[in-house]
Amino acid sequence: MVKMTDLPTKGGFSFDLCTRNQMLLDKGVQMPPFRKTGTTIVGLVFQDGVVLGADTRATEGPIVADKNCEKIHFMAPNIYCCGAGTAADTEAVTDMVSSQLQLHRYATGRESRVVTALTLLKSHLFSYQGHVSAALVLGGVDVTGPHLQTVYPHGSTDTLPFATMGSGSLAAMSVFESKYREGLTREEGIELVAEAICAGIFNDLGSGSNVDVCVITKGQTEYLRNYQLPNPRTYISSKGYSFVKGQTVFLEQLLLLVSKLVHVEAIFQLRVDEWQYRINWGLVPCLC
Amino acid sequence: MSIFEYNGSALVAMVGKNCFAIASDRRLGVQLQTVATDFQRVFKIHDRLYIGLSGLATDAQTMYQKLVFRHKLYQLREERDMKPQTFASLVSALLYEKRFGPFFCQPVIAGLGDNDEPFICTMDCLGAKELAKDFVVSGTASESLYGACESMYKPDMEPEELFETISQALLSSVDRDCLSGWGGYVLLVTPTEVQEKILKGRMD
């Protein structure tokens, strides 16, 4: 009789290590900081569709883990989603819903609708009662028109003409509240989104680096990765560090020549055996 | 005390011209006591793919055993080795599966993909992938490593220069971290050869 633990897992979360981790917590060990996307993410609706924007900094505690990460995730060719919160959660939840949308498109034979993505996201997040920490700005254009929605980690959603999320949301919202109006053109929309993200980048410590923009209109999506680079690295020394060969002292070296392919005829290839040498310092290698 | 500081570790991977290097320290400790000075943190998955695992040593070894198991099954089914990008997705999925009771390890994955294109990536303990084009770091010495790599890295380095750069970055960073060090281990992979070197470092 096969025990339940021997069967491969069918997907979903596995809670095997929770008892052990709880025991460690009780002994006073701190949980590690997860990589978060401190973030400023925004979206707005303009006359032809939706513009989404995000910064590109990923933090791990106070340290910048990634200076140029992608926070605008693909959901469907006509739907994109910006994510803030725990990086693993935003990536996993958007990937999962993106796959579900693809299967749904195959089953129905139709373009995906934004409300479908919205319902899939909110029901997943609600069922985990906010422990899956993903705050999302979902935007897209489908047969019913342009849509922009925000999804909170506990599963609540709002439908808005302009939205901001993340630690830099207040800085970005101040820009939107003063400059947004209905019926913006494409260029005005992109400019406003870039300005809002820059407000987040320069005023919020959890956001930084570059501006990513995604413009979705009926039938066409443009993902402008690194649309603005307002923080270039200007202090690089032109010579850089150059280390002389032999500067580092090493005790032992193992050299493996991995499979050399030898052409015998035009058609066949013979693989020569791997050779392995151990070279100790002081001895000269013998190459046959 | 954080769980990552229980054993101590330092890992770094860097990209060069059609080659990559992955380096780790060699100390295994139990909080402030050193237990071993030859601990292996960088493991081979196949000839052109290596994974370094920092953090809690027991979880690193368990993760490695699970990954080798999954890769061997993949080799049996597909009759070929896994691509680095696929492997990174596999590691990410295995880590995210344990979202609410995670493995306390942070992997650094380095491999040569199609056309000998080097690929490096790191993840936090939940599987959030960070793909970098220059270098990735992990472990208790990661803050010093970020600083050292940021200043010492140059794009498109030849293998010899890459080895020197990654060794200097590792040694200078672990010297500023009590929990890692006791020598270094550098693995340099080019399309034709694999070099493993053990570095002489401060033993304190």
GROMACS .gro file of C-alpha atoms in nm:
model
  492
    1MET     CA    1   0.000   0.000   0.000
    2VAL     CA    2   0.160   0.331  -0.109
    3LYS     CA    3   0.174   0.588   0.171
    4MET     CA    4   0.030   0.932   0.098
    5THR     CA    5   0.373   1.093   0.144
    6ASP     CA    6   0.520   0.884  -0.140
    7LEU     CA    7   0.288   1.020  -0.408
    8PRO     CA    8   0.407   1.325  -0.603
    9THR     CA    9   0.237   1.647  -0.495
   10LYS     CA   10  -0.055   1.764  -0.707
   11GLY     CA   11   0.040   2.132  -0.693
   12GLY     CA   12  -0.072   2.401  -0.449
   13PHE     CA   13   0.100   2.483  -0.122
   14SER     CA   14   0.269   2.225   0.097
   15PHE     CA   15   0.279   2.284   0.473
   16ASP     CA   16   0.530   2.013   0.577
   17LEU     CA   17   0.789   2.245   0.723
   18CYS     CA   18   0.547   2.459   0.924
   19THR     CA   19   0.588   2.261   1.248
   20ARG     CA   20   0.965   2.286   1.229
   21ASN     CA   21   0.955   2.658   1.145
   22GLN     CA   22   0.714   2.729   1.430
   23MET     CA   23   0.950   2.548   1.666
   24LEU     CA   24   1.236   2.772   1.546
   25LEU     CA   25   1.022   3.083   1.596
   26ASP     CA   26   0.940   2.975   1.951
   27LYS     CA   27   1.313   2.938   2.018
   28GLY     CA   28   1.361   3.302   1.928
   29VAL     CA   29   1.490   3.269   1.574
   30GLN     CA   30   1.372   3.548   1.346
   31MET     CA   31   1.206   3.479   1.015
   32PRO     CA   32   1.414   3.604   0.722
   33PRO     CA   33   1.303   3.912   0.529
   34PHE     CA   34   1.140   3.817   0.200
   35ARG     CA   35   1.219   4.007  -0.114
   36LYS     CA   36   0.953   4.275  -0.146
   37THR     CA   37   0.886   4.513  -0.427
   38GLY     CA   38   0.867   4.837  -0.221
   39THR     CA   39   0.724   4.990  -0.530
   40THR     CA   40   0.527   5.253  -0.699
   41ILE     CA   41   0.273   5.108  -0.945
   42VAL     CA   42   0.013   5.316  -1.128
   43GLY     CA   43  -0.249   5.288  -1.398
   44LEU     CA   44  -0.480   5.524  -1.578
   45VAL     CA   45  -0.751   5.511  -1.842
   46PHE     CA   46  -0.709   5.741  -2.142
   47GLN     CA   47  -0.933   5.791  -2.444
   48ASP     CA   48  -0.819   5.482  -2.639
   49GLY     CA   49  -0.726   5.242  -2.359
   50VAL     CA   50  -0.514   5.195  -2.048
   51VAL     CA   51  -0.159   5.297  -1.951
   52LEU     CA   52   0.021   5.108  -1.673
   53GLY     CA   53   0.345   5.218  -1.508
   54ALA     CA   54   0.588   5.080  -1.250
   55ASP     CA   55   0.930   5.151  -1.102
   56THR     CA   56   1.202   4.881  -1.111
   57ARG     CA   57   1.348   4.844  -0.761
   58ALA     CA   58   1.326   4.521  -0.559
   59THR     CA   59   1.426   4.542  -0.192
   60GLU     CA   60   1.525   4.287   0.070
   61GLY     CA   61   1.490   4.469   0.398
   62PRO     CA   62   1.682   4.796   0.348
   63ILE     CA   63   1.905   4.655   0.072
   64VAL     CA   64   1.834   4.691  -0.299
   65ALA     CA   65   1.829   4.335  -0.428
   66ASP     CA   66   1.750   4.412  -0.791
   67LYS     CA   67   1.802   4.750  -0.956
   68ASN     CA   68   1.606   4.667  -1.268
   69CYS     CA   69   1.334   4.414  -1.201
   70GLU     CA   70   1.012   4.378  -1.404
   71LYS     CA   71   0.695   4.458  -1.216
   72ILE     CA   72   0.453   4.471  -1.509
   73HIS     CA   73   0.350   4.110  -1.562
   74PHE     CA   74   0.188   3.958  -1.867
   75MET     CA   75  -0.160   3.814  -1.810
   76ALA     CA   76  -0.300   3.798  -2.163
   77PRO     CA   77  -0.205   3.973  -2.489
   78ASN     CA   78  -0.458   4.244  -2.401
   79ILE     CA   79  -0.422   4.241  -2.020
   80TYR     CA   80  -0.121   4.334  -1.807
   81CYS     CA   81  -0.086   4.346  -1.429
   82CYS     CA   82   0.152   4.548  -1.208
   83GLY     CA   83   0.241   4.385  -0.877
   84ALA     CA   84   0.348   4.519  -0.538
   85GLY     CA   85   0.412   4.335  -0.212
   86THR     CA   86   0.608   4.015  -0.161
   87ALA     CA   87   0.786   3.951  -0.494
   88ALA     CA   88   0.738   3.573  -0.490
   89ASP     CA   89   0.363   3.614  -0.431
   90THR     CA   90   0.309   3.867  -0.711
   91GLU     CA   91   0.508   3.657  -0.958
   92ALA     CA   92   0.344   3.330  -0.862
   93VAL     CA   93  -0.012   3.463  -0.856
   94THR     CA   94   0.018   3.648  -1.190
   95ASP     CA   95   0.184   3.345  -1.356
   96MET     CA   96  -0.089   3.117  -1.225
   97VAL     CA   97  -0.377   3.339  -1.340
   98SER     CA   98  -0.204   3.395  -1.675
   99SER     CA   99  -0.196   3.017  -1.733
  100GLN     CA  100  -0.560   2.984  -1.627
  101LEU     CA  101  -0.655   3.261  -1.872
  102GLN     CA  102  -0.471   3.084  -2.154
  103LEU     CA  103  -0.658   2.761  -2.083
  104HIS     CA  104  -0.982   2.958  -2.072
  105ARG     CA  105  -0.900   3.114  -2.411
  106TYR     CA  106  -0.847   2.769  -2.558
  107ALA     CA  107  -1.174   2.648  -2.409
  108THR     CA  108  -1.386   2.946  -2.515
  109GLY     CA  109  -1.206   3.051  -2.833
  110ARG     CA  110  -1.238   3.418  -2.735
  111GLU     CA  111  -1.010   3.700  -2.622
  112SER     CA  112  -0.975   3.715  -2.241
  113ARG     CA  113  -1.175   3.974  -2.048
  114VAL     CA  114  -1.031   4.182  -1.766
  115VAL     CA  115  -1.313   4.082  -1.530
  116THR     CA  116  -1.214   3.716  -1.575
  117ALA     CA  117  -0.860   3.790  -1.461
  118LEU     CA  118  -0.999   4.002  -1.180
  119THR     CA  119  -1.228   3.731  -1.048
  120LEU     CA  120  -0.956   3.465  -1.065
  121LEU     CA  121  -0.715   3.690  -0.875
  122LYS     CA  122  -0.958   3.804  -0.607
  123SER     CA  123  -1.092   3.458  -0.532
  124HIS     CA  124  -0.740   3.317  -0.494
  125LEU     CA  125  -0.625   3.602  -0.269
  126PHE     CA  126  -0.941   3.597  -0.057
  127SER     CA  127  -0.914   3.225   0.004
  128TYR     CA  128  -0.569   3.282   0.157
  129GLN     CA  129  -0.709   3.562   0.376
  130GLY     CA  130  -0.434   3.811   0.290
  131HIS     CA  131  -0.141   3.581   0.366
  132VAL     CA  132  -0.051   3.579  -0.003
  133SER     CA  133   0.072   3.936   0.004
  134ALA     CA  134   0.010   4.062  -0.349
  135ALA     CA  135  -0.130   4.409  -0.424
  136LEU     CA  136  -0.203   4.444  -0.794
  137VAL     CA  137  -0.305   4.702  -1.052
  138LEU     CA  138  -0.480   4.516  -1.333
  139GLY     CA  139  -0.543   4.688  -1.664
  140GLY     CA  140  -0.655   4.583  -2.008
  141VAL     CA  141  -0.879   4.641  -2.306
  142ASP     CA  142  -1.132   4.382  -2.413
  143VAL     CA  143  -1.456   4.375  -2.618
  144THR     CA  144  -1.639   4.565  -2.345
  145GLY     CA  145  -1.386   4.849  -2.344
  146PRO     CA  146  -1.087   4.961  -2.134
  147HIS     CA  147  -1.075   4.852  -1.769
  148LEU     CA  148  -0.853   4.944  -1.476
  149GLN     CA  149  -0.884   4.769  -1.141
  150THR     CA  150  -0.687   4.744  -0.817
  151VAL     CA  151  -0.671   4.421  -0.617
  152TYR     CA  152  -0.573   4.423  -0.249
  153PRO     CA  153  -0.402   4.132  -0.067
  154HIS     CA  154  -0.720   4.038   0.118
  155GLY     CA  155  -0.916   4.007  -0.202
  156SER     CA  156  -1.107   4.336  -0.230
  157THR     CA  157  -1.109   4.520  -0.564
  158ASP     CA  158  -1.183   4.870  -0.687
  159THR     CA  159  -1.261   4.987  -1.039
  160LEU     CA  160  -1.110   5.328  -1.101
  161PRO     CA  161  -1.017   5.572  -1.379
  162PHE     CA  162  -0.671   5.614  -1.224
  163ALA     CA  163  -0.503   5.410  -0.951
  164THR     CA  164  -0.178   5.385  -0.757
  165MET     CA  165  -0.049   5.110  -0.525
  166GLY     CA  166   0.265   5.032  -0.327
  167SER     CA  167   0.476   5.228  -0.082
  168GLY     CA  168   0.509   5.514  -0.332
  169SER     CA  169   0.136   5.532  -0.399
  170LEU     CA  170   0.084   5.857  -0.208
  171ALA     CA  171   0.356   6.036  -0.403
  172ALA     CA  172   0.213   5.909  -0.733
  173MET     CA  173  -0.148   5.980  -0.635
  174SER     CA  174  -0.062   6.345  -0.563
  175VAL     CA  175   0.048   6.380  -0.928
  176PHE     CA  176  -0.263   6.206  -1.059
  177GLU     CA  177  -0.504   6.403  -0.843
  178SER     CA  178  -0.365   6.733  -0.967
  179LYS     CA  179  -0.317   6.653  -1.334
  180TYR     CA  180  -0.559   6.378  -1.437
  181ARG     CA  181  -0.859   6.457  -1.655
  182GLU     CA  182  -1.084   6.246  -1.873
  183GLY     CA  183  -1.008   6.204  -2.240
  184LEU     CA  184  -0.629   6.221  -2.225
  185THR     CA  185  -0.442   6.143  -2.544
  186ARG     CA  186  -0.187   5.863  -2.562
  187GLU     CA  187   0.115   6.094  -2.529
  188GLU     CA  188  -0.041   6.285  -2.238
  189GLY     CA  189  -0.128   5.958  -2.067
  190ILE     CA  190   0.227   5.823  -2.096
  191GLU     CA  191   0.374   6.155  -1.976
  192LEU     CA  192   0.146   6.163  -1.674
  193VAL     CA  193   0.221   5.802  -1.580
  194ALA     CA  194   0.597   5.862  -1.614
  195GLU     CA  195   0.567   6.173  -1.396
  196ALA     CA  196   0.375   5.984  -1.129
  197ILE     CA  197   0.630   5.701  -1.121
  198CYS     CA  198   0.915   5.952  -1.102
  199ALA     CA  199   0.742   6.114  -0.803
  200GLY     CA  200   0.748   5.772  -0.638
  201ILE     CA  201   1.109   5.702  -0.738
  202PHE     CA  202   1.246   6.028  -0.600
  203ASN     CA  203   1.031   6.063  -0.289
  204ASP     CA  204   0.979   5.705  -0.169
  205LEU     CA  205   1.274   5.502  -0.047
  206GLY     CA  206   1.113   5.172  -0.139
  207SER     CA  207   1.094   5.270  -0.507
  208GLY     CA  208   1.374   5.360  -0.741
  209SER     CA  209   1.573   5.311  -1.059
  210ASN     CA  210   1.380   5.325  -1.385
  211VAL     CA  211   1.029   5.374  -1.521
  212ASP     CA  212   0.849   5.093  -1.707
  213VAL     CA  213   0.537   5.179  -1.906
  214CYS     CA  214   0.280   4.959  -2.077
  215VAL     CA  215   0.019   5.101  -2.316
  216ILE     CA  216  -0.280   4.881  -2.398
  217THR     CA  217  -0.527   4.980  -2.668
  218LYS     CA  218  -0.784   4.787  -2.868
  219GLY     CA  219  -0.590   4.532  -3.069
  220GLN     CA  220  -0.241   4.654  -2.971
  221THR     CA  221  -0.019   4.643  -2.665
  222GLU     CA  222   0.313   4.824  -2.629
  223TYR     CA  223   0.543   4.730  -2.342
  224LEU     CA  224   0.798   5.010  -2.306
  225ARG     CA  225   1.058   4.850  -2.082
  226ASN     CA  226   1.284   5.114  -1.922
  227TYR     CA  227   1.090   5.397  -2.084
  228GLN     CA  228   1.285   5.646  -1.870
  229LEU     CA  229   1.618   5.601  -1.697
  230PRO     CA  230   1.635   5.893  -1.456
  231ASN     CA  231   1.906   5.734  -1.237
  232PRO     CA  232   2.205   5.653  -1.455
  233ARG     CA  233   2.527   5.538  -1.296
  234THR     CA  234   2.767   5.827  -1.348
  235TYR     CA  235   3.044   5.746  -1.106
  236ILE     CA  236   3.206   5.452  -1.284
  237SER     CA  237   3.578   5.492  -1.322
  238SER     CA  238   3.667   5.450  -1.690
  239LYS     CA  239   3.960   5.220  -1.612
  240GLY     CA  240   3.772   5.004  -1.362
  241TYR     CA  241   3.956   4.758  -1.141
  242SER     CA  242   4.204   4.546  -1.326
  243PHE     CA  243   4.353   4.253  -1.146
  244VAL     CA  244   4.677   4.107  -1.270
  245LYS     CA  245   4.673   3.736  -1.346
  246GLY     CA  246   4.818   3.551  -1.051
  247GLN     CA  247   4.711   3.809  -0.795
  248THR     CA  248   4.486   3.562  -0.616
  249VAL     CA  249   4.662   3.280  -0.435
  250PHE     CA  250   4.500   2.941  -0.474
  251LEU     CA  251   4.588   2.616  -0.307
  252GLU     CA  252   4.458   2.358  -0.547
  253GLN     CA  253   4.330   2.351  -0.902
  254LEU     CA  254   4.125   2.089  -1.078
  255LEU     CA  255   4.092   2.116  -1.452
  256LEU     CA  256   3.833   1.929  -1.651
  257LEU     CA  257   3.825   1.938  -2.030
  258VAL     CA  258   3.464   1.875  -2.111
  259SER     CA  259   3.396   1.667  -2.422
  260LYS     CA  260   3.579   1.785  -2.730
  261LEU     CA  261   3.379   1.724  -3.046
  262VAL     CA  262   3.592   1.598  -3.335
  263HIS     CA  263   3.463   1.602  -3.696
  264VAL     CA  264   3.565   1.279  -3.868
  265GLU     CA  265   3.353   1.310  -4.181
  266ALA     CA  266   3.099   1.565  -4.287
  267ILE     CA  267   2.816   1.346  -4.150
  268PHE     CA  268   2.940   1.189  -3.826
  269GLN     CA  269   3.078   1.340  -3.503
  270LEU     CA  270   3.285   1.146  -3.250
  271ARG     CA  271   3.296   1.250  -2.888
  272VAL     CA  272   3.642   1.221  -2.729
  273ASP     CA  273   3.653   1.096  -2.370
  274GLU     CA  274   3.670   1.349  -2.091
  275TRP     CA  275   4.020   1.398  -1.955
  276GLN     CA  276   4.082   1.487  -1.597
  277TYR     CA  277   4.400   1.630  -1.451
  278ARG     CA  278   4.493   1.718  -1.097
  279ILE     CA  279   4.744   2.000  -1.094
  280ASN     CA  280   4.918   2.078  -0.765
  281TRP     CA  281   5.103   2.400  -0.732
  282GLY     CA  282   5.466   2.356  -0.834
  283LEU     CA  283   5.411   2.073  -1.082
  284VAL     CA  284   5.381   2.127  -1.456
  285PRO     CA  285   5.077   1.959  -1.618
  286CYS     CA  286   5.143   1.690  -1.877
  287LEU     CA  287   4.920   1.730  -2.185
  288CYS     CA  288   4.925   1.438  -2.430
  289MET     CA  289   1.938   3.610   1.559
  290SER     CA  290   1.815   3.540   1.209
  291ILE     CA  291   1.789   3.184   1.084
  292PHE     CA  292   2.021   3.269   0.795
  293GLU     CA  293   2.294   3.357   1.043
  294TYR     CA  294   2.292   3.017   1.204
  295ASN     CA  295   2.544   2.858   0.968
  296GLY     CA  296   2.686   3.156   0.776
  297SER     CA  297   2.757   3.156   0.404
  298ALA     CA  298   2.873   3.368   0.111
  299LEU     CA  299   2.792   3.302  -0.252
  300VAL     CA  300   2.853   3.501  -0.565
  301ALA     CA  301   2.815   3.431  -0.938
  302MET     CA  302   2.941   3.651  -1.219
  303VAL     CA  303   2.902   3.656  -1.595
  304GLY     CA  304   3.193   3.694  -1.833
  305LYS     CA  305   3.237   3.659  -2.207
  306ASN     CA  306   3.081   3.320  -2.293
  307CYS     CA  307   3.173   3.198  -1.947
  308PHE     CA  308   3.056   3.229  -1.589
  309ALA     CA  309   3.209   3.185  -1.246
  310ILE     CA  310   3.042   3.084  -0.922
  311ALA     CA  311   3.221   3.117  -0.590
  312SER     CA  312   3.148   3.036  -0.228
  313ASP     CA  313   3.318   3.044   0.108
  314ARG     CA  314   3.405   2.718   0.289
  315ARG     CA  315   3.301   2.770   0.650
  316LEU     CA  316   3.032   2.572   0.824
  317GLY     CA  317   2.951   2.705   1.169
  318VAL     CA  318   2.700   2.662   1.446
  319GLN     CA  319   2.640   3.027   1.537
  320LEU     CA  320   2.981   3.152   1.647
  321GLN     CA  321   3.164   2.819   1.656
  322THR     CA  322   3.327   2.687   1.338
  323VAL     CA  323   3.255   2.323   1.272
  324ALA     CA  324   3.407   2.265   0.926
  325THR     CA  325   3.638   2.453   0.687
  326ASP     CA  326   3.572   2.250   0.373
  327PHE     CA  327   3.195   2.268   0.342
  328GLN     CA  328   3.056   2.236  -0.008
  329ARG     CA  329   2.796   2.494  -0.107
  330VAL     CA  330   2.823   2.482  -0.486
  331PHE     CA  331   2.677   2.168  -0.640
  332LYS     CA  332   2.680   2.034  -0.994
  333ILE     CA  333   2.351   1.958  -1.163
  334HIS     CA  334   2.503   1.876  -1.500
  335ASP     CA  335   2.820   1.972  -1.688
  336ARG     CA  336   2.697   2.318  -1.774
  337LEU     CA  337   2.471   2.397  -1.477
  338TYR     CA  338   2.567   2.461  -1.116
  339ILE     CA  339   2.370   2.570  -0.814
  340GLY     CA  340   2.499   2.732  -0.497
  341LEU     CA  341   2.279   2.722  -0.189
  342SER     CA  342   2.327   2.964   0.100
  343GLY     CA  343   2.140   2.991   0.427
  344LEU     CA  344   2.060   2.708   0.665
  345ALA     CA  345   2.298   2.423   0.568
  346THR     CA  346   2.050   2.142   0.635
  347ASP     CA  347   1.788   2.303   0.411
  348ALA     CA  348   2.056   2.366   0.145
  349GLN     CA  349   2.147   1.997   0.140
  350THR     CA  350   1.782   1.886   0.136
  351MET     CA  351   1.705   2.126  -0.152
  352TYR     CA  352   2.006   1.996  -0.344
  353GLN     CA  353   1.894   1.634  -0.300
  354LYS     CA  354   1.540   1.718  -0.418
  355LEU     CA  355   1.675   1.906  -0.720
  356VAL     CA  356   1.913   1.628  -0.823
  357PHE     CA  357   1.621   1.385  -0.796
  358ARG     CA  358   1.398   1.602  -1.016
  359HIS     CA  359   1.676   1.660  -1.269
  360LYS     CA  360   1.753   1.289  -1.297
  361LEU     CA  361   1.384   1.217  -1.364
  362TYR     CA  362   1.388   1.493  -1.627
  363GLN     CA  363   1.695   1.339  -1.791
  364LEU     CA  364   1.525   1.000  -1.804
  365ARG     CA  365   1.207   1.140  -1.957
  366GLU     CA  366   1.353   1.399  -2.195
  367GLU     CA  367   1.687   1.225  -2.269
  368ARG     CA  368   1.873   1.553  -2.236
  369ASP     CA  369   1.996   1.798  -1.974
  370MET     CA  370   1.780   2.078  -1.838
  371LYS     CA  371   1.832   2.430  -1.966
  372PRO     CA  372   1.934   2.682  -1.699
  373GLN     CA  373   1.615   2.887  -1.741
  374THR     CA  374   1.397   2.578  -1.697
  375PHE     CA  375   1.597   2.474  -1.392
  376ALA     CA  376   1.555   2.820  -1.239
  377SER     CA  377   1.177   2.789  -1.283
  378LEU     CA  378   1.190   2.445  -1.121
  379VAL     CA  379   1.379   2.578  -0.817
  380SER     CA  380   1.140   2.872  -0.792
  381ALA     CA  381   0.837   2.641  -0.800
  382LEU     CA  382   0.983   2.407  -0.537
  383LEU     CA  383   1.055   2.700  -0.306
  384TYR     CA  384   0.716   2.869  -0.359
  385GLU     CA  385   0.537   2.543  -0.285
  386LYS     CA  386   0.662   2.592   0.071
  387ARG     CA  387   0.540   2.953   0.084
  388PHE     CA  388   0.400   2.936   0.437
  389GLY     CA  389   0.671   2.712   0.581
  390PRO     CA  390   0.973   2.785   0.364
  391PHE     CA  391   1.312   2.627   0.322
  392PHE     CA  392   1.562   2.872   0.466
  393CYS     CA  393   1.795   2.871   0.173
  394GLN     CA  394   1.869   3.117  -0.105
  395PRO     CA  395   1.991   2.960  -0.427
  396VAL     CA  396   2.231   3.106  -0.679
  397ILE     CA  397   2.198   2.933  -1.015
  398ALA     CA  398   2.460   2.962  -1.288
  399GLY     CA  399   2.471   2.782  -1.621
  400LEU     CA  400   2.561   2.798  -1.987
  401GLY     CA  401   2.252   2.798  -2.205
  402ASP     CA  402   2.206   2.771  -2.580
  403ASN     CA  403   2.485   2.921  -2.789
  404ASP     CA  404   2.708   2.918  -2.480
  405GLU     CA  405   2.516   3.214  -2.342
  406PRO     CA  406   2.588   3.240  -1.966
  407PHE     CA  407   2.285   3.255  -1.737
  408ILE     CA  408   2.282   3.353  -1.371
  409CYS     CA  409   1.998   3.403  -1.132
  410THR     CA  410   1.927   3.419  -0.761
  411MET     CA  411   1.611   3.385  -0.554
  412ASP     CA  412   1.496   3.468  -0.206
  413CYS     CA  413   1.381   3.182   0.014
  414LEU     CA  414   1.030   3.196  -0.139
  415GLY     CA  415   1.143   3.160  -0.498
  416ALA     CA  416   1.121   3.519  -0.628
  417LYS     CA  417   1.358   3.503  -0.924
  418GLU     CA  418   1.606   3.777  -0.992
  419LEU     CA  419   1.770   3.740  -1.332
  420ALA     CA  420   2.080   3.952  -1.361
  421LYS     CA  421   2.311   4.019  -1.649
  422ASP     CA  422   2.618   4.096  -1.439
  423PHE     CA  423   2.639   3.934  -1.095
  424VAL     CA  424   2.426   3.787  -0.819
  425VAL     CA  425   2.508   3.745  -0.451
  426SER     CA  426   2.366   3.557  -0.157
  427GLY     CA  427   2.446   3.472   0.204
  428THR     CA  428   2.539   3.652   0.526
  429ALA     CA  429   2.813   3.845   0.348
  430SER     CA  430   2.570   3.961   0.077
  431GLU     CA  431   2.579   4.329   0.170
  432SER     CA  432   2.958   4.346   0.141
  433LEU     CA  433   2.940   4.135  -0.173
  434TYR     CA  434   2.696   4.379  -0.333
  435GLY     CA  435   2.941   4.661  -0.273
  436ALA     CA  436   3.251   4.471  -0.385
  437CYS     CA  437   3.089   4.332  -0.701
  438GLU     CA  438   2.929   4.665  -0.792
  439SER     CA  439   3.270   4.832  -0.802
  440MET     CA  440   3.489   4.548  -0.930
  441TYR     CA  441   3.263   4.410  -1.204
  442LYS     CA  442   3.325   4.489  -1.568
  443PRO     CA  443   3.119   4.352  -1.857
  444ASP     CA  444   3.264   4.096  -2.104
  445MET     CA  445   3.561   3.978  -1.901
  446GLU     CA  446   3.777   3.692  -2.027
  447PRO     CA  447   3.788   3.379  -1.806
  448GLU     CA  448   4.122   3.459  -1.639
  449GLU     CA  449   4.022   3.813  -1.552
  450LEU     CA  450   3.679   3.691  -1.438
  451PHE     CA  451   3.844   3.446  -1.201
  452GLU     CA  452   4.061   3.720  -1.050
  453THR     CA  453   3.769   3.959  -1.012
  454ILE     CA  454   3.530   3.713  -0.852
  455SER     CA  455   3.800   3.586  -0.614
  456GLN     CA  456   3.896   3.936  -0.503
  457ALA     CA  457   3.531   4.031  -0.455
  458LEU     CA  458   3.463   3.717  -0.250
  459LEU     CA  459   3.774   3.737  -0.033
  460SER     CA  460   3.737   4.107   0.045
  461SER     CA  461   3.369   4.064   0.132
  462VAL     CA  462   3.405   3.762   0.360
  463ASP     CA  463   3.684   3.939   0.546
  464ARG     CA  464   3.416   4.181   0.664
  465ASP     CA  465   3.180   3.907   0.777
  466CYS     CA  466   3.243   3.699   1.088
  467LEU     CA  467   3.018   3.413   0.984
  468SER     CA  468   3.173   3.331   0.646
  469GLY     CA  469   3.519   3.281   0.506
  470TRP     CA  470   3.785   3.026   0.595
  471GLY     CA  471   3.898   3.005   0.235
  472GLY     CA  472   3.712   3.021  -0.089
  473TYR     CA  473   3.603   2.791  -0.367
  474VAL     CA  474   3.573   2.920  -0.723
  475LEU     CA  475   3.428   2.733  -1.016
  476LEU     CA  476   3.489   2.882  -1.361
  477VAL     CA  477   3.298   2.733  -1.653
  478THR     CA  478   3.369   2.800  -2.020
  479PRO     CA  479   3.226   2.608  -2.318
  480THR     CA  480   3.533   2.383  -2.328
  481GLU     CA  481   3.650   2.344  -1.971
  482VAL     CA  482   3.563   2.362  -1.604
  483GLN     CA  483   3.815   2.497  -1.355
  484GLU     CA  484   3.776   2.448  -0.981
  485LYS     CA  485   4.010   2.643  -0.757
  486ILE     CA  486   4.040   2.656  -0.382
  487LEU     CA  487   4.147   2.996  -0.258
  488LYS     CA  488   4.379   3.075   0.028
  489GLY     CA  489   4.206   3.319   0.261
  490ARG     CA  490   4.215   3.441   0.617
  491MET     CA  491   4.130   3.161   0.860
  492ASP     CA  492   3.959   3.372   1.118
   0.00000   0.00000   0.00000
